[in-house]
């Protein structure tokens, strides 16, 4: 497998979780909006639409290598924000602690992957077209 193929494979694997999550949110728009409302987010329907756009659009951009540096940094910021908003392990009941901590740490790890993609995106030769 060439370096070009490995880079594309890595981008697909990193993006897949966001694409699937965004599509699932779109298919369950009302339930997702209700969940965001319970989290205390303002304008939950608007937030739901924005999150779907970020997850689906961002994942497609990552796979295509489009403006990879900027998109990867944005997706990393989004991922860390969702860690703090959606997985507050420090404030949940003990039976939820492990699951929330695992999801929080998953987001931290994915953010690290996005930072690596951002470094790759500094060189136009590192995108899919190389």
XYZ file of N, CA and C in Angstrom:
390
model
N 0.852 -1.178 0.000
C 0.000 0.000 0.000
C 0.895 1.238 0.000
N 0.600 2.179 -0.860
C 1.420 3.380 -0.971
C 1.068 4.386 0.121
N 1.946 5.356 0.289
C 1.705 6.425 1.253
C 0.400 7.153 0.944
N 0.146 7.378 -0.329
C -1.091 8.046 -0.750
C -2.314 7.256 -0.288
N -2.264 5.931 -0.450
C -3.394 5.092 -0.051
C -3.547 5.035 1.471
N -2.437 5.011 2.182
C -2.510 5.014 3.646
C -3.119 6.311 4.162
N -2.728 7.427 3.570
C -3.287 8.715 3.994
C -4.782 8.775 3.734
N -5.205 8.307 2.577
C -6.636 8.287 2.266
C -7.378 7.354 3.220
N -6.818 6.181 3.474
C -7.442 5.234 4.399
C -7.577 5.850 5.787
N -6.535 6.526 6.254
C -6.585 7.176 7.569
C -7.684 8.232 7.612
N -7.785 9.035 6.561
C -8.817 10.077 6.530
C -10.219 9.454 6.539
N -10.395 8.368 5.805
C -11.700 7.692 5.784
C -12.041 7.160 7.173
N -11.076 6.515 7.820
C -11.332 5.925 9.136
C -11.644 6.987 10.183
N -10.937 8.110 10.139
C -11.198 9.186 11.097
C -12.561 9.817 10.832
N -12.901 9.990 9.571
C -14.141 10.681 9.208
C -15.385 9.823 9.388
N -15.242 8.516 9.310
C -16.398 7.624 9.296
C -17.308 7.804 10.507
N -16.735 7.945 11.687
C -17.549 8.085 12.897
C -18.429 9.330 12.828
N -17.910 10.404 12.227
C -18.679 11.644 12.134
C -19.761 11.556 11.066
N -19.448 10.914 9.948
C -20.446 10.760 8.893
C -21.635 9.947 9.406
N -21.338 8.817 10.038
C -22.405 7.958 10.570
C -23.203 8.701 11.643
N -22.520 9.393 12.545
C -23.212 10.132 13.605
C -24.102 11.226 13.026
N -23.604 11.937 12.024
C -24.399 12.998 11.406
C -25.633 12.466 10.705
N -25.486 11.368 9.988
C -26.641 10.761 9.308
C -27.654 10.264 10.335
N -27.176 9.651 11.406
C -28.090 9.171 12.451
C -28.844 10.329 13.098
N -28.149 11.448 13.327
C -28.822 12.626 13.886
C -29.878 13.153 12.918
N -29.568 13.155 11.634
C -30.517 13.626 10.632
C -31.755 12.728 10.606
N -31.549 11.415 10.675
C -32.669 10.480 10.649
C -33.517 10.549 11.918
N -32.929 11.020 13.007
C -33.643 11.160 14.281
C -33.584 12.618 14.732
N -33.919 13.520 13.819
C -33.756 14.958 14.063
C -34.487 15.413 15.327
N -35.753 15.034 15.475
C -36.538 15.476 16.631
C -35.954 14.937 17.934
N -35.580 13.676 17.947
C -35.006 13.084 19.160
C -33.666 13.730 19.499
N -32.870 14.027 18.477
C -31.581 14.681 18.708
C -31.792 16.077 19.266
N -32.752 16.810 18.706
C -33.052 18.155 19.204
C -33.522 18.108 20.652
N -34.337 17.118 20.988
C -34.802 16.966 22.370
C -33.630 16.676 23.302
N -32.701 15.840 22.858
C -31.508 15.536 23.657
C -30.673 16.799 23.868
N -30.473 17.572 22.808
C -29.707 18.817 22.933
C -30.414 19.799 23.864
N -31.737 19.802 23.846
C -32.498 20.648 24.761
C -32.255 20.226 26.206
N -32.250 18.910 26.459
C -31.979 18.408 27.817
C -30.566 18.764 28.280
N -29.632 18.888 27.322
C -28.271 19.307 27.677
C -28.205 20.795 28.002
N -29.302 21.505 27.737
C -29.346 22.933 28.016
C -28.826 23.799 26.885
N -28.694 23.223 25.695
C -28.202 24.000 24.559
C -29.304 24.917 24.042
N -28.962 26.144 23.665
C -29.976 27.063 23.137
C -30.390 26.655 21.726
N -31.599 27.006 21.344
C -32.117 26.748 19.995
C -31.745 25.343 19.524
N -32.238 24.314 20.202
C -31.782 22.955 19.909
C -31.989 22.507 18.462
N -33.040 22.982 17.802
C -33.240 22.600 16.397
C -32.148 23.184 15.512
N -31.778 24.431 15.786
C -30.703 25.072 15.016
C -29.377 24.375 15.298
N -29.131 24.082 16.567
C -27.898 23.381 16.942
C -27.852 22.012 16.269
N -28.970 21.313 16.246
C -29.015 20.000 15.593
C -28.635 20.117 14.124
N -29.219 21.085 13.432
C -28.901 21.276 12.008
C -27.428 21.610 11.813
N -26.878 22.470 12.668
C -25.461 22.833 12.555
C -24.555 21.639 12.825
N -24.890 20.858 13.827
C -24.078 19.683 14.155
C -24.104 18.681 13.001
N -25.273 18.467 12.416
C -25.368 17.563 11.263
C -24.506 18.083 10.120
N -24.591 19.372 9.851
C -23.785 19.972 8.783
C -22.292 19.799 9.054
N -21.876 20.041 10.289
C -20.461 19.895 10.648
C -20.021 18.438 10.513
N -20.817 17.525 11.059
C -20.410 16.121 11.042
C -20.399 15.532 9.637
N -21.444 15.763 8.875
C -21.503 15.194 7.524
C -20.580 15.962 6.583
N -20.704 17.283 6.571
C -19.864 18.089 5.681
C -18.392 17.988 6.016
N -18.074 18.039 7.308
C -16.680 17.936 7.722
C -16.074 16.594 7.387
N -16.843 15.536 7.570
C -16.303 14.206 7.266
C -16.059 14.037 5.773
N -16.950 14.550 4.951
C -16.746 14.475 3.498
C -15.520 15.287 3.095
N -15.374 16.481 3.663
C -14.209 17.321 3.350
C -12.910 16.634 3.755
N -12.907 15.982 4.918
C -11.708 15.272 5.373
C -11.357 14.146 4.404
N -12.338 13.353 4.020
C -12.072 12.241 3.096
C -11.514 12.765 1.778
N -12.091 13.842 1.268
C -11.634 14.401 -0.006
C -10.310 15.151 0.118
N -9.915 15.474 1.349
C -8.693 16.241 1.555
C -8.866 17.713 1.230
N -10.111 18.177 1.180
C -10.410 19.563 0.828
C -10.093 20.485 2.003
N -9.201 21.459 1.762
C -8.790 22.408 2.810
C -8.521 21.653 4.118
N -7.719 20.625 3.989
C -7.542 19.659 5.074
C -7.079 20.306 6.370
N -6.144 21.210 6.288
C -5.639 21.823 7.523
C -6.757 22.548 8.266
N -7.482 23.402 7.560
C -8.539 24.181 8.199
C -9.675 23.295 8.700
N -10.085 22.351 7.872
C -11.187 21.466 8.258
C -10.780 20.595 9.441
N -9.569 20.066 9.431
C -9.120 19.208 10.530
C -9.050 19.982 11.842
N -8.553 21.214 11.797
C -8.524 22.028 13.021
C -9.952 22.291 13.501
N -10.836 22.650 12.585
C -12.230 22.892 12.955
C -12.903 21.664 13.538
N -12.658 20.520 12.923
C -13.243 19.282 13.439
C -12.647 18.922 14.804
N -11.374 19.218 15.000
C -10.762 18.979 16.302
C -11.376 19.848 17.383
N -11.586 21.118 17.082
C -12.231 22.028 18.042
C -13.654 21.544 18.336
N -14.383 21.190 17.294
C -15.741 20.666 17.453
C -15.736 19.416 18.334
N -14.797 18.521 18.101
C -14.736 17.264 18.843
C -14.437 17.506 20.319
N -13.529 18.438 20.613
C -13.250 18.749 22.019
C -14.445 19.432 22.671
N -15.117 20.304 21.933
C -16.306 20.958 22.486
C -17.374 19.924 22.828
N -17.567 18.951 21.936
C -18.569 17.920 22.221
C -18.148 17.044 23.399
N -16.856 16.892 23.611
C -16.390 16.133 24.777
C -16.862 16.811 26.061
N -16.679 18.123 26.132
C -17.047 18.850 27.351
C -18.558 19.016 27.499
N -19.260 19.234 26.401
C -20.706 19.441 26.469
C -21.454 18.116 26.611
N -21.048 17.109 25.859
C -21.810 15.869 25.793
C -21.360 14.751 26.702
N -20.161 14.859 27.262
C -19.631 13.755 28.070
C -19.007 14.258 29.375
N -19.786 14.965 30.199
C -19.247 15.535 31.443
C -19.102 14.479 32.544
N -18.084 13.655 32.418
C -17.883 12.536 33.352
C -17.738 13.004 34.792
N -17.319 14.236 34.991
C -17.074 14.786 36.320
C -18.373 15.122 37.063
N -19.509 15.114 36.363
C -20.749 15.537 37.016
C -21.880 14.514 36.906
N -21.554 13.269 36.566
C -22.607 12.262 36.396
C -22.626 11.300 37.581
N -23.696 10.538 37.656
C -23.814 9.513 38.688
C -22.748 8.438 38.462
N -22.412 7.720 39.511
C -21.314 6.752 39.437
C -21.536 5.682 38.370
N -22.788 5.278 38.142
C -23.030 4.246 37.131
C -22.821 4.756 35.705
N -22.806 6.059 35.501
C -22.551 6.641 34.178
C -21.098 7.082 34.000
N -20.343 7.091 35.078
C -18.990 7.648 35.047
C -18.097 6.981 34.006
N -18.016 5.661 34.023
C -17.097 4.953 33.121
C -17.441 5.218 31.658
N -18.709 5.147 31.311
C -19.118 5.385 29.927
C -18.824 6.806 29.478
N -19.129 7.761 30.339
C -18.871 9.162 29.982
C -17.369 9.445 29.899
N -16.594 8.875 30.817
C -15.143 9.054 30.761
C -14.573 8.441 29.486
N -15.026 7.241 29.134
C -14.552 6.602 27.900
C -14.883 7.443 26.675
N -16.104 7.961 26.605
C -16.478 8.793 25.461
C -15.697 10.103 25.438
N -15.467 10.679 26.603
C -14.664 11.900 26.676
C -13.252 11.636 26.146
N -12.642 10.553 26.614
C -11.277 10.227 26.190
C -11.217 9.852 24.714
N -12.269 9.222 24.193
C -12.350 8.928 22.752
C -12.296 10.235 21.968
N -13.036 11.231 22.435
C -13.014 12.525 21.756
C -11.632 13.169 21.826
N -10.962 13.034 22.959
C -9.603 13.572 23.082
C -8.683 12.895 22.066
N -8.773 11.569 21.952
C -7.930 10.835 21.002
C -8.234 11.229 19.560
N -9.507 11.367 19.225
C -9.877 11.768 17.867
C -9.379 13.175 17.577
N -9.409 14.046 18.571
C -8.862 15.395 18.386
C -7.384 15.315 18.040
N -6.652 14.418 18.693
C -5.242 14.218 18.352
C -5.067 13.785 16.912
N -5.938 12.908 16.441
C -5.873 12.478 15.039
C -6.133 13.654 14.103
N -7.078 14.508 14.458
C -7.341 15.685 13.626
C -6.141 16.634 13.599
N -5.447 16.762 14.717
C -4.249 17.613 14.727
C -3.179 17.048 13.802
N -3.034 15.727 13.784
C -2.096 15.112 12.834
C -2.523 15.367 11.393
N -3.822 15.287 11.130
C -4.306 15.602 9.782
C -4.028 17.057 9.428
N -4.164 17.939 10.407
C -3.879 19.355 10.151
C -2.421 19.540 9.756
N -1.519 18.815 10.393
C -0.106 18.888 10.013
C 0.096 18.366 8.603
N -0.586 17.288 8.260
C -0.511 16.740 6.909
C -1.035 17.750 5.903
N -2.067 18.483 6.290
C -2.690 19.439 5.391
C -1.852 20.664 5.103
N -0.728 20.848 5.801
C 0.144 21.990 5.533
C 0.807 21.873 4.175
N 0.979 20.670 3.697
C 1.672 20.431 2.431
C 0.661 19.945 1.403
N 0.406 20.733 0.349
C -0.580 20.313 -0.646
C -0.285 18.941 -1.245
N 0.960 18.504 -1.225
C 1.307 17.191 -1.768
C 0.807 16.058 -0.880
N 0.364 16.384 0.332
C -0.079 15.357 1.267
C -1.563 15.048 1.164
N -2.296 15.711 0.295
C -3.714 15.412 0.165
C -3.909 14.271 -0.813
N -5.124 13.952 -1.066
C -5.455 12.803 -1.911
C -4.831 12.931 -3.293
N -4.639 14.135 -3.785
C -4.141 14.320 -5.131
C -2.662 14.005 -5.276
N -1.937 13.763 -4.187
C -0.487 13.522 -4.296
C -0.174 12.180 -4.909
